[in-house]
Amino acid sequence: MIRLLIPLLLMANIIYFILAFFLGDAAYTPPTATVPGIPAIELLDNKKPAGESSKYTRCYTLGPFNSKKAARMVAQQLNDFGLSVSTRRQKMTDTLNYLVYLPAQRSREDALKIIDDIKKNDIKNYQLIESGPYENAISFGFFDDLNKARRHSEYIRYLGYDSRYTEQKAVQEVFWLDYDEQADISAPVLQWSQAIDPSSTVQRIPRWCEF
């Protein structure tokens, strides 16, 4: 009896899977997407709330200004434009110019002898430095441009003198302005800065917004 029951169960399973394979999709009824009285769910990833535009905040740092007065005037322009702004101070080591010179001699008399010899050549700008860290050195002038200082030093070396050049530096206080603006509002800060303080080389630098 058990031997006969096992083949019948296997046959019944085979018939069930065949019917499910061929007739399952036709007999399946998908559930309704909505239920009466309950609002459907909407995905909001690609949707914007009604009336919202593409506005967002951008943050910048403007500077450096060599003058506190100029920074204050530009800050006032930003305030009048409807933007909030804060001022920061920073101390920087700036290159003032380049000194072309002969190293200090052992005595003032030795330096004067070199100057007498220099007069024989077409070098007009020279001066004995009589005090300070360059005492008894001979100056050939200050240059704003590094390339000009280098060329003049090479020319003097060509004439047979041990000419050198060095940077003259100073600590300078500069000022920066931090401000935020909306994407559809762009203040002409570079034009304001140029008009107020042409001596400063001002940049507008993007920065992380702090909220």
PDB file of C-alpha atoms in Angstrom, residues 5-107:
ATOM      1  CA  LEU A   5       1.066   5.777  -2.339  1.00  0.00           C
ATOM      2  CA  ILE A   6       4.563   7.188  -2.999  1.00  0.00           C
ATOM      3  CA  PRO A   7       4.279   7.070  -6.849  1.00  0.00           C
ATOM      4  CA  LEU A   8       0.808   8.688  -6.612  1.00  0.00           C
ATOM      5  CA  LEU A   9       2.202  11.585  -4.514  1.00  0.00           C
ATOM      6  CA  LEU A  10       5.064  12.121  -6.933  1.00  0.00           C
ATOM      7  CA  MET A  11       2.641  12.147  -9.854  1.00  0.00           C
ATOM      8  CA  ALA A  12       0.392  14.671  -8.066  1.00  0.00           C
ATOM      9  CA  ASN A  13       3.349  17.016  -7.429  1.00  0.00           C
ATOM     10  CA  ILE A  14       4.435  16.821 -11.059  1.00  0.00           C
ATOM     11  CA  ILE A  15       0.902  17.660 -12.254  1.00  0.00           C
ATOM     12  CA  TYR A  16       0.716  20.611  -9.772  1.00  0.00           C
ATOM     13  CA  PHE A  17       4.004  22.183 -10.933  1.00  0.00           C
ATOM     14  CA  ILE A  18       3.025  21.797 -14.600  1.00  0.00           C
ATOM     15  CA  LEU A  19      -0.306  23.573 -14.004  1.00  0.00           C
ATOM     16  CA  ALA A  20       1.393  26.307 -11.922  1.00  0.00           C
ATOM     17  CA  PHE A  21       4.020  26.900 -14.614  1.00  0.00           C
ATOM     18  CA  PHE A  22       1.565  27.275 -17.493  1.00  0.00           C
ATOM     19  CA  LEU A  23      -1.440  28.785 -15.726  1.00  0.00           C
ATOM     20  CA  GLY A  24       0.171  30.718 -12.804  1.00  0.00           C
ATOM     21  CA  ASP A  25       0.564  34.138 -14.605  1.00  0.00           C
ATOM     22  CA  ALA A  26      -2.951  33.959 -16.004  1.00  0.00           C
ATOM     23  CA  ALA A  27      -4.445  33.195 -12.598  1.00  0.00           C
ATOM     24  CA  TYR A  28      -2.369  35.856 -10.760  1.00  0.00           C
ATOM     25  CA  THR A  29      -4.102  39.157 -10.010  1.00  0.00           C
ATOM     26  CA  PRO A  30      -1.722  41.980  -8.906  1.00  0.00           C
ATOM     27  CA  PRO A  31      -2.790  44.090  -5.909  1.00  0.00           C
ATOM     28  CA  THR A  32      -4.183  47.553  -6.597  1.00  0.00           C
ATOM     29  CA  ALA A  33      -1.687  50.428  -6.477  1.00  0.00           C
ATOM     30  CA  THR A  34      -4.010  52.562  -4.402  1.00  0.00           C
ATOM     31  CA  VAL A  35      -6.651  52.006  -1.796  1.00  0.00           C
ATOM     32  CA  PRO A  36      -9.786  54.127  -1.910  1.00  0.00           C
ATOM     33  CA  GLY A  37      -9.591  56.947   0.648  1.00  0.00           C
ATOM     34  CA  ILE A  38      -5.779  56.684   1.126  1.00  0.00           C
ATOM     35  CA  PRO A  39      -3.503  59.059  -0.877  1.00  0.00           C
ATOM     36  CA  ALA A  40      -0.907  57.429  -3.085  1.00  0.00           C
ATOM     37  CA  ILE A  41       2.770  57.659  -2.048  1.00  0.00           C
ATOM     38  CA  GLU A  42       4.886  59.988  -4.231  1.00  0.00           C
ATOM     39  CA  LEU A  43       8.678  59.877  -4.497  1.00  0.00           C
ATOM     40  CA  LEU A  44      10.132  63.336  -3.817  1.00  0.00           C
ATOM     41  CA  ASP A  45      13.746  62.780  -4.904  1.00  0.00           C
ATOM     42  CA  ASN A  46      13.271  64.580  -8.193  1.00  0.00           C
ATOM     43  CA  LYS A  47      10.496  66.896  -7.130  1.00  0.00           C
ATOM     44  CA  LYS A  48      10.756  70.428  -5.683  1.00  0.00           C
ATOM     45  CA  PRO A  49       8.267  71.906  -3.282  1.00  0.00           C
ATOM     46  CA  ALA A  50       5.826  74.254  -4.930  1.00  0.00           C
ATOM     47  CA  GLY A  51       7.251  77.730  -5.432  1.00  0.00           C
ATOM     48  CA  GLU A  52      10.862  76.757  -4.584  1.00  0.00           C
ATOM     49  CA  SER A  53      13.538  77.941  -7.005  1.00  0.00           C
ATOM     50  CA  SER A  54      17.124  76.756  -7.471  1.00  0.00           C
ATOM     51  CA  LYS A  55      18.492  79.224  -4.891  1.00  0.00           C
ATOM     52  CA  TYR A  56      21.391  78.171  -2.686  1.00  0.00           C
ATOM     53  CA  THR A  57      24.084  79.950  -0.712  1.00  0.00           C
ATOM     54  CA  ARG A  58      27.609  80.558  -1.965  1.00  0.00           C
ATOM     55  CA  CYS A  59      30.378  81.720   0.365  1.00  0.00           C
ATOM     56  CA  TYR A  60      33.473  83.726  -0.541  1.00  0.00           C
ATOM     57  CA  THR A  61      36.559  85.360   0.912  1.00  0.00           C
ATOM     58  CA  LEU A  62      37.627  88.648  -0.668  1.00  0.00           C
ATOM     59  CA  GLY A  63      41.130  90.088  -0.332  1.00  0.00           C
ATOM     60  CA  PRO A  64      43.780  90.760   0.650  1.00  0.00           C
ATOM     61  CA  PHE A  65      43.367  94.497   1.172  1.00  0.00           C
ATOM     62  CA  ASN A  66      46.479  96.480   2.120  1.00  0.00           C
ATOM     63  CA  SER A  67      44.360  99.172   3.748  1.00  0.00           C
ATOM     64  CA  LYS A  68      41.905  98.761   6.608  1.00  0.00           C
ATOM     65  CA  LYS A  69      39.991 101.757   5.282  1.00  0.00           C
ATOM     66  CA  ALA A  70      39.606 100.144   1.841  1.00  0.00           C
ATOM     67  CA  ALA A  71      38.382  96.877   3.380  1.00  0.00           C
ATOM     68  CA  ARG A  72      35.863  98.796   5.483  1.00  0.00           C
ATOM     69  CA  MET A  73      34.561 100.688   2.410  1.00  0.00           C
ATOM     70  CA  VAL A  74      34.076  97.490   0.404  1.00  0.00           C
ATOM     71  CA  ALA A  75      32.358  95.884   3.408  1.00  0.00           C
ATOM     72  CA  GLN A  76      29.963  98.831   3.481  1.00  0.00           C
ATOM     73  CA  GLN A  77      29.229  98.290  -0.214  1.00  0.00           C
ATOM     74  CA  LEU A  78      28.370  94.654   0.551  1.00  0.00           C
ATOM     75  CA  ASN A  79      26.086  95.699   3.402  1.00  0.00           C
ATOM     76  CA  ASP A  80      24.325  98.196   1.151  1.00  0.00           C
ATOM     77  CA  PHE A  81      23.895  95.371  -1.363  1.00  0.00           C
ATOM     78  CA  GLY A  82      22.012  93.422   1.313  1.00  0.00           C
ATOM     79  CA  LEU A  83      24.756  90.956   2.228  1.00  0.00           C
ATOM     80  CA  SER A  84      26.303  90.273   5.632  1.00  0.00           C
ATOM     81  CA  VAL A  85      30.093  90.471   5.837  1.00  0.00           C
ATOM     82  CA  SER A  86      32.822  89.986   8.447  1.00  0.00           C
ATOM     83  CA  THR A  87      36.399  91.308   8.434  1.00  0.00           C
ATOM     84  CA  ARG A  88      39.532  89.321   9.291  1.00  0.00           C
ATOM     85  CA  ARG A  89      43.087  90.559   9.893  1.00  0.00           C
ATOM     86  CA  GLN A  90      46.167  88.636   8.848  1.00  0.00           C
ATOM     87  CA  LYS A  91      49.884  89.325   9.161  1.00  0.00           C
ATOM     88  CA  MET A  92      51.940  88.387   6.105  1.00  0.00           C
ATOM     89  CA  THR A  93      55.635  88.549   5.250  1.00  0.00           C
ATOM     90  CA  ASP A  94      55.826  90.525   2.030  1.00  0.00           C
ATOM     91  CA  THR A  95      58.749  91.135  -0.341  1.00  0.00           C
ATOM     92  CA  LEU A  96      59.289  94.876  -0.627  1.00  0.00           C
ATOM     93  CA  ASN A  97      62.111  94.871  -3.176  1.00  0.00           C
ATOM     94  CA  TYR A  98      65.503  93.342  -4.062  1.00  0.00           C
ATOM     95  CA  LEU A  99      68.850  94.828  -3.049  1.00  0.00           C
ATOM     96  CA  VAL A 100      71.853  94.412  -5.365  1.00  0.00           C
ATOM     97  CA  TYR A 101      75.114  94.803  -3.424  1.00  0.00           C
ATOM     98  CA  LEU A 102      78.718  93.846  -2.797  1.00  0.00           C
ATOM     99  CA  PRO A 103      79.253  92.034   0.536  1.00  0.00           C
ATOM    100  CA  ALA A 104      80.636  93.983   3.481  1.00  0.00           C
ATOM    101  CA  GLN A 105      84.354  94.711   3.283  1.00  0.00           C
ATOM    102  CA  ARG A 106      86.799  94.427   6.176  1.00  0.00           C
ATOM    103  CA  SER A 107      86.912  98.187   6.632  1.00  0.00           C
TER     104      SER A 107
END
